[in-house]
Short mmCIF file of C-alpha atoms and ligand atoms in Angstrom, two decimals:
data_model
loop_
_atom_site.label_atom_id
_atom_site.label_comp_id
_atom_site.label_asym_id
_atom_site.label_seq_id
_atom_site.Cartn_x
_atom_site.Cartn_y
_atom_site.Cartn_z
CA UNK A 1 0.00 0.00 0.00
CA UNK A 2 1.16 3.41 -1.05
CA UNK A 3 2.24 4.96 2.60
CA UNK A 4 0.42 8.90 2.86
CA UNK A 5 2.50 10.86 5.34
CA UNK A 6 0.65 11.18 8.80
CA UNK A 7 1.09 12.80 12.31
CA UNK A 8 -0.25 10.81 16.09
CA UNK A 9 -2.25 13.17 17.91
CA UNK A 10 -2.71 12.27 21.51
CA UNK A 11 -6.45 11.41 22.36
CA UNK A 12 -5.59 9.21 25.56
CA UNK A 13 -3.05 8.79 27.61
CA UNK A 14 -1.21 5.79 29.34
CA UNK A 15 -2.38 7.23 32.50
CA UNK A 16 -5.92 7.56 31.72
CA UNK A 17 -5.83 4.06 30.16
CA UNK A 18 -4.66 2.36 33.14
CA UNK A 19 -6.96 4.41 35.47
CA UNK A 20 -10.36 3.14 33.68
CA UNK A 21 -8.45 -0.72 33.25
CA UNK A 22 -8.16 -0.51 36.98
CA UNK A 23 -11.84 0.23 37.16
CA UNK A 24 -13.23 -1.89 34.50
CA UNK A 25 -11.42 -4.70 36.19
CA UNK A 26 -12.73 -3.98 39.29
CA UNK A 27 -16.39 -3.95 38.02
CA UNK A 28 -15.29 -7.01 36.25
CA UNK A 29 -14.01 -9.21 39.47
CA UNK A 30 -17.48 -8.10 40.89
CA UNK A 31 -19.35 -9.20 38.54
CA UNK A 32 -17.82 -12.93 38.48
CA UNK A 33 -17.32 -13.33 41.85
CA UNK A 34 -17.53 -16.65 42.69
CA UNK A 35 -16.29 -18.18 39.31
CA UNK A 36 -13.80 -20.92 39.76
CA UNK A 37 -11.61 -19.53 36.74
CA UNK A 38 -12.77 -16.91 34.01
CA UNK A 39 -11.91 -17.59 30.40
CA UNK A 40 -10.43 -14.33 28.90
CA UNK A 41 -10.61 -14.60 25.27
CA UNK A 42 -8.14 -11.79 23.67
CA UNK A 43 -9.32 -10.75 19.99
CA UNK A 44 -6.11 -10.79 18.04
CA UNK A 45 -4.34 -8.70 17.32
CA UNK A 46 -5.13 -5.58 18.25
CA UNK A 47 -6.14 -6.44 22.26
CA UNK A 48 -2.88 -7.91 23.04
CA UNK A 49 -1.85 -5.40 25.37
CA UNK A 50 -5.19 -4.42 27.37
CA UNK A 51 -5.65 -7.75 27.77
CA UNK A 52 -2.11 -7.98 29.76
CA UNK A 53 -2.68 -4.89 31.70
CA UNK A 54 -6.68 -5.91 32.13
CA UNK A 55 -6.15 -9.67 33.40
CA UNK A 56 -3.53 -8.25 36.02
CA UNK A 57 -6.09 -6.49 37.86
CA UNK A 58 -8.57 -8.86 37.72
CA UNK A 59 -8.64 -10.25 41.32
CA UNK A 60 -9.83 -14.16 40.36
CA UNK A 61 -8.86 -16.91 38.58
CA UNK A 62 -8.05 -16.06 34.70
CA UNK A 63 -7.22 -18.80 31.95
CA UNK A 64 -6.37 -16.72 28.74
CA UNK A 65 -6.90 -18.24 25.37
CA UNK A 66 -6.72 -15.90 22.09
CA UNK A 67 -8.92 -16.04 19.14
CA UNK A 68 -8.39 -13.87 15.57
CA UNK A 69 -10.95 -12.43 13.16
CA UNK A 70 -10.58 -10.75 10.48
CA UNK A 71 -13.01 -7.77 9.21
CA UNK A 72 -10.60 -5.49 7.26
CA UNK A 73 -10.42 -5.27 4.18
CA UNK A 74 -7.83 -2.90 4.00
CA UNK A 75 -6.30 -1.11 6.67
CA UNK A 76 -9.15 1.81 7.46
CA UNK A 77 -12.26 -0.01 5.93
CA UNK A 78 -14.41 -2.87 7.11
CA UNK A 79 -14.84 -5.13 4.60
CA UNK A 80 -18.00 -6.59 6.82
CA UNK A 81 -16.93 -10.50 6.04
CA UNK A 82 -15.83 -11.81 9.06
CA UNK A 83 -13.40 -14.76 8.68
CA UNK A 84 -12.01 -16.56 12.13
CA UNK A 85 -8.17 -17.17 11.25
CA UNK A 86 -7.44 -18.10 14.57
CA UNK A 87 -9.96 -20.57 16.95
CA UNK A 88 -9.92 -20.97 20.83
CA UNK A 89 -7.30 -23.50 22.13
CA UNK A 90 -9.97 -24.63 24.64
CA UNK A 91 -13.87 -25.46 26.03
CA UNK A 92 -16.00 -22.93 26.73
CA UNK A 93 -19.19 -25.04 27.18
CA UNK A 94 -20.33 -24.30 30.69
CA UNK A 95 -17.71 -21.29 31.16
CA UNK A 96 -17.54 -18.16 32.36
CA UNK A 97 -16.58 -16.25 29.47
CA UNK A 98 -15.14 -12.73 29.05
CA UNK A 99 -14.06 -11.45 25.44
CA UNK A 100 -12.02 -8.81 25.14
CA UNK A 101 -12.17 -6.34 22.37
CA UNK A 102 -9.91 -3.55 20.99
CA UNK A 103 -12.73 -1.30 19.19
CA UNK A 104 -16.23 -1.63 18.23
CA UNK A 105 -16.47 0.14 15.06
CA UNK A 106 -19.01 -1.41 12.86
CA UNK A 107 -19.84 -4.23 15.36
CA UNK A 108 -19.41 -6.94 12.33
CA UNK A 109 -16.24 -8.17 14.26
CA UNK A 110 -17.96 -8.58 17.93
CA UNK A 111 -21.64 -9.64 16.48
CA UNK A 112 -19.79 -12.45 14.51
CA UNK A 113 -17.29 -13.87 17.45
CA UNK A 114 -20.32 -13.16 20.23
CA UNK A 115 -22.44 -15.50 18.36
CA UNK A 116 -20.24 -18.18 17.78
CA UNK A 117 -18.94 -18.38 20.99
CA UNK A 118 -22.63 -18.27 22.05
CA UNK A 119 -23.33 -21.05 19.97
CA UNK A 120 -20.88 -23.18 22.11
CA UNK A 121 -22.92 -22.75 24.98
CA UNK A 122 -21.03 -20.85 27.81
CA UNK A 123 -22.34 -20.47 31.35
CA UNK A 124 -21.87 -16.73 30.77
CA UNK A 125 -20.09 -14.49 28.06
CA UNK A 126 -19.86 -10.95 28.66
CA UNK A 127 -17.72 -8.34 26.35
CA UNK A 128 -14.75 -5.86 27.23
CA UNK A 129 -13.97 -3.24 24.92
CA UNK A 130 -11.46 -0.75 25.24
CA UNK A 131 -13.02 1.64 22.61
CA UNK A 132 -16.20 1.95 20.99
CA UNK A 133 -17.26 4.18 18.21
CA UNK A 134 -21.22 4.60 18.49
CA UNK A 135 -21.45 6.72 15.36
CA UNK A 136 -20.18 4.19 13.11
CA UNK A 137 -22.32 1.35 14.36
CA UNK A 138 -24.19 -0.76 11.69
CA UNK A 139 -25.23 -4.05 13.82
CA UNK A 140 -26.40 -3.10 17.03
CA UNK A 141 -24.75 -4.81 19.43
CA UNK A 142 -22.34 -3.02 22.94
CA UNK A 143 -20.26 -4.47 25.20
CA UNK A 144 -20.57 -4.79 28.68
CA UNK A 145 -18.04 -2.99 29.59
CA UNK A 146 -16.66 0.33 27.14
CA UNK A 147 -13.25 1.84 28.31
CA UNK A 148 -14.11 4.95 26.65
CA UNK A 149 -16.46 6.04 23.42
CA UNK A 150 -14.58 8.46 21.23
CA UNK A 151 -15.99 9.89 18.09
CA UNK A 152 -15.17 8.53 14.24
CA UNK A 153 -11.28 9.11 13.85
CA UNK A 154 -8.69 6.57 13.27
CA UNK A 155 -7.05 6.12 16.33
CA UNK A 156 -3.88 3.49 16.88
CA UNK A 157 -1.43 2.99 19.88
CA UNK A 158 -1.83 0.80 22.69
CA UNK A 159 -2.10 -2.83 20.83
CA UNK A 160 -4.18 -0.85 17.78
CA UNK A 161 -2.13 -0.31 14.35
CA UNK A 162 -2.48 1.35 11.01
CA UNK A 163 -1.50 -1.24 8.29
CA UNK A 164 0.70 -3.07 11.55
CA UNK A 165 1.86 0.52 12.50
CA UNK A 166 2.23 2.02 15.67
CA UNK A 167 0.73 -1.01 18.04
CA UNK A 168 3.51 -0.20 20.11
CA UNK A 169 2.97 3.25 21.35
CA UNK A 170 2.14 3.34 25.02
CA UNK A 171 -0.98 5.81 24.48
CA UNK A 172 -4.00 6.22 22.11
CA UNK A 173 -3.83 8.78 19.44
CA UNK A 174 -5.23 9.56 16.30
CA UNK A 175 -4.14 9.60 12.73
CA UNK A 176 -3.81 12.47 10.79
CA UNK A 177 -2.48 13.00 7.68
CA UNK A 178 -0.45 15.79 6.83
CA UNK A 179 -0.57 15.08 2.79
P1 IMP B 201 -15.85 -3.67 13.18
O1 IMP B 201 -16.09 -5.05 12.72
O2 IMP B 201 -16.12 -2.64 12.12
O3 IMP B 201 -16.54 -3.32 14.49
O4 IMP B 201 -14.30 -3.53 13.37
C1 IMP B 201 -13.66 -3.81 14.51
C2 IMP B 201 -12.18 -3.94 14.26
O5 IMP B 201 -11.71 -3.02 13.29
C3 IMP B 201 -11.44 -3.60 15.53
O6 IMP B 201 -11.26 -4.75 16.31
C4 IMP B 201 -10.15 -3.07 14.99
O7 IMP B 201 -9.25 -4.14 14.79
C5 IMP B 201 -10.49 -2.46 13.66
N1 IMP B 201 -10.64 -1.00 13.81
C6 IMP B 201 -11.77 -0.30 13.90
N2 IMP B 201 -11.54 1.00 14.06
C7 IMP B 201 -10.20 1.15 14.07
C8 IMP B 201 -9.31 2.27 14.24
O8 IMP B 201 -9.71 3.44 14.43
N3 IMP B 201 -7.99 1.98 14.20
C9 IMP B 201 -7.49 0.73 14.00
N4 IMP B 201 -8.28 -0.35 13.87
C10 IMP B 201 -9.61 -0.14 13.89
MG1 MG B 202 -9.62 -6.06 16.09
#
């Protein structure tokens, strides 16, 4: 892909970020209490690193298994197919389950995974999702839990890339390009 020149404007900070994980997790424990050991399920790629800071302040026991989907077409647009390229490594029949989500942009991605993992029965499956973008929705579906809604701009940082750009940065931003 042709690379357009862009700039990371700050949205969120590292220290807002781990302020609302704190609390999320919090609300989380509460809400289990009780279960014998939560299955977090990580949505590659772009939750790898909530889930590590998320699962460390969740005060029970955690098993965490990843599973991938793929929505994009490209690296901004949705192409609305969702394909699993990566399944569970174990059971969730019976389970406690908690999925954890980078963005809900569309909702094709989360409607898609939440039903199949439905469809293996659980005990419970509730969602986590750092970001959600409410203007862009076009299957209504929320998680349980939102870190924070922002409004429709491209954001990466924090686990969340632009064509496998920028996962690394320790904050949220958003992209803006400068040609
Ligand atoms: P949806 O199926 O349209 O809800 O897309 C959800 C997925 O698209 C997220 O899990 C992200 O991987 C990706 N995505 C959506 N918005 C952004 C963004 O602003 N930056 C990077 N990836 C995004
Ligand atoms: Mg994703």
């Amino acid at each position: 892909m042709p690379h357009r020149a862009y700039v990371i404007d700050q949205m969120i900070s590292a220290k807002a970020i781990a302020a609302r994980a704190e609390v999320l997790a919090r609300e989380i424990t509460a809400h289990f209490k009780g279960c014998d050991k939560l299955v977090v399920v990580g949505l590659l790629r772009g939750s790898f690193v909530f889930i590590a800071d998320l699962v460390r302040e969740i005060d029970l026991p955690v098993e965490v298994d990843f599973l991938e989907a793929s929505s994009y077409g490209d690296a901004m647009h949705s192409s609305r197919e969702v394909r699993i390229l990566k399944d569970l490594r174990g059971e969730i029949a019976g389970r406690d389950v908690l999925v954890v989500e980078d963005i809900v942009d569309t909702g094709f991605t989360l409607h898609h995974v939440v039903n199949l993992l439905r469809s293996r029965e659980p005990a419970r499956l509730e969602v986590c999702a750092l970001l959600d973008k409410p203007s862009r929705r076009e299957v209504p579906i929320k998680a349980t839990w939102t870190g924070f809604e922002i409004p429709d701009e491209f954001v990466v940082g924090y686990g969340i890339d632009f064509a496998q750009r920028n996962r690394n940065l320790p904050y949220i931003g958003k992209v803006r390009f400068t040609e």
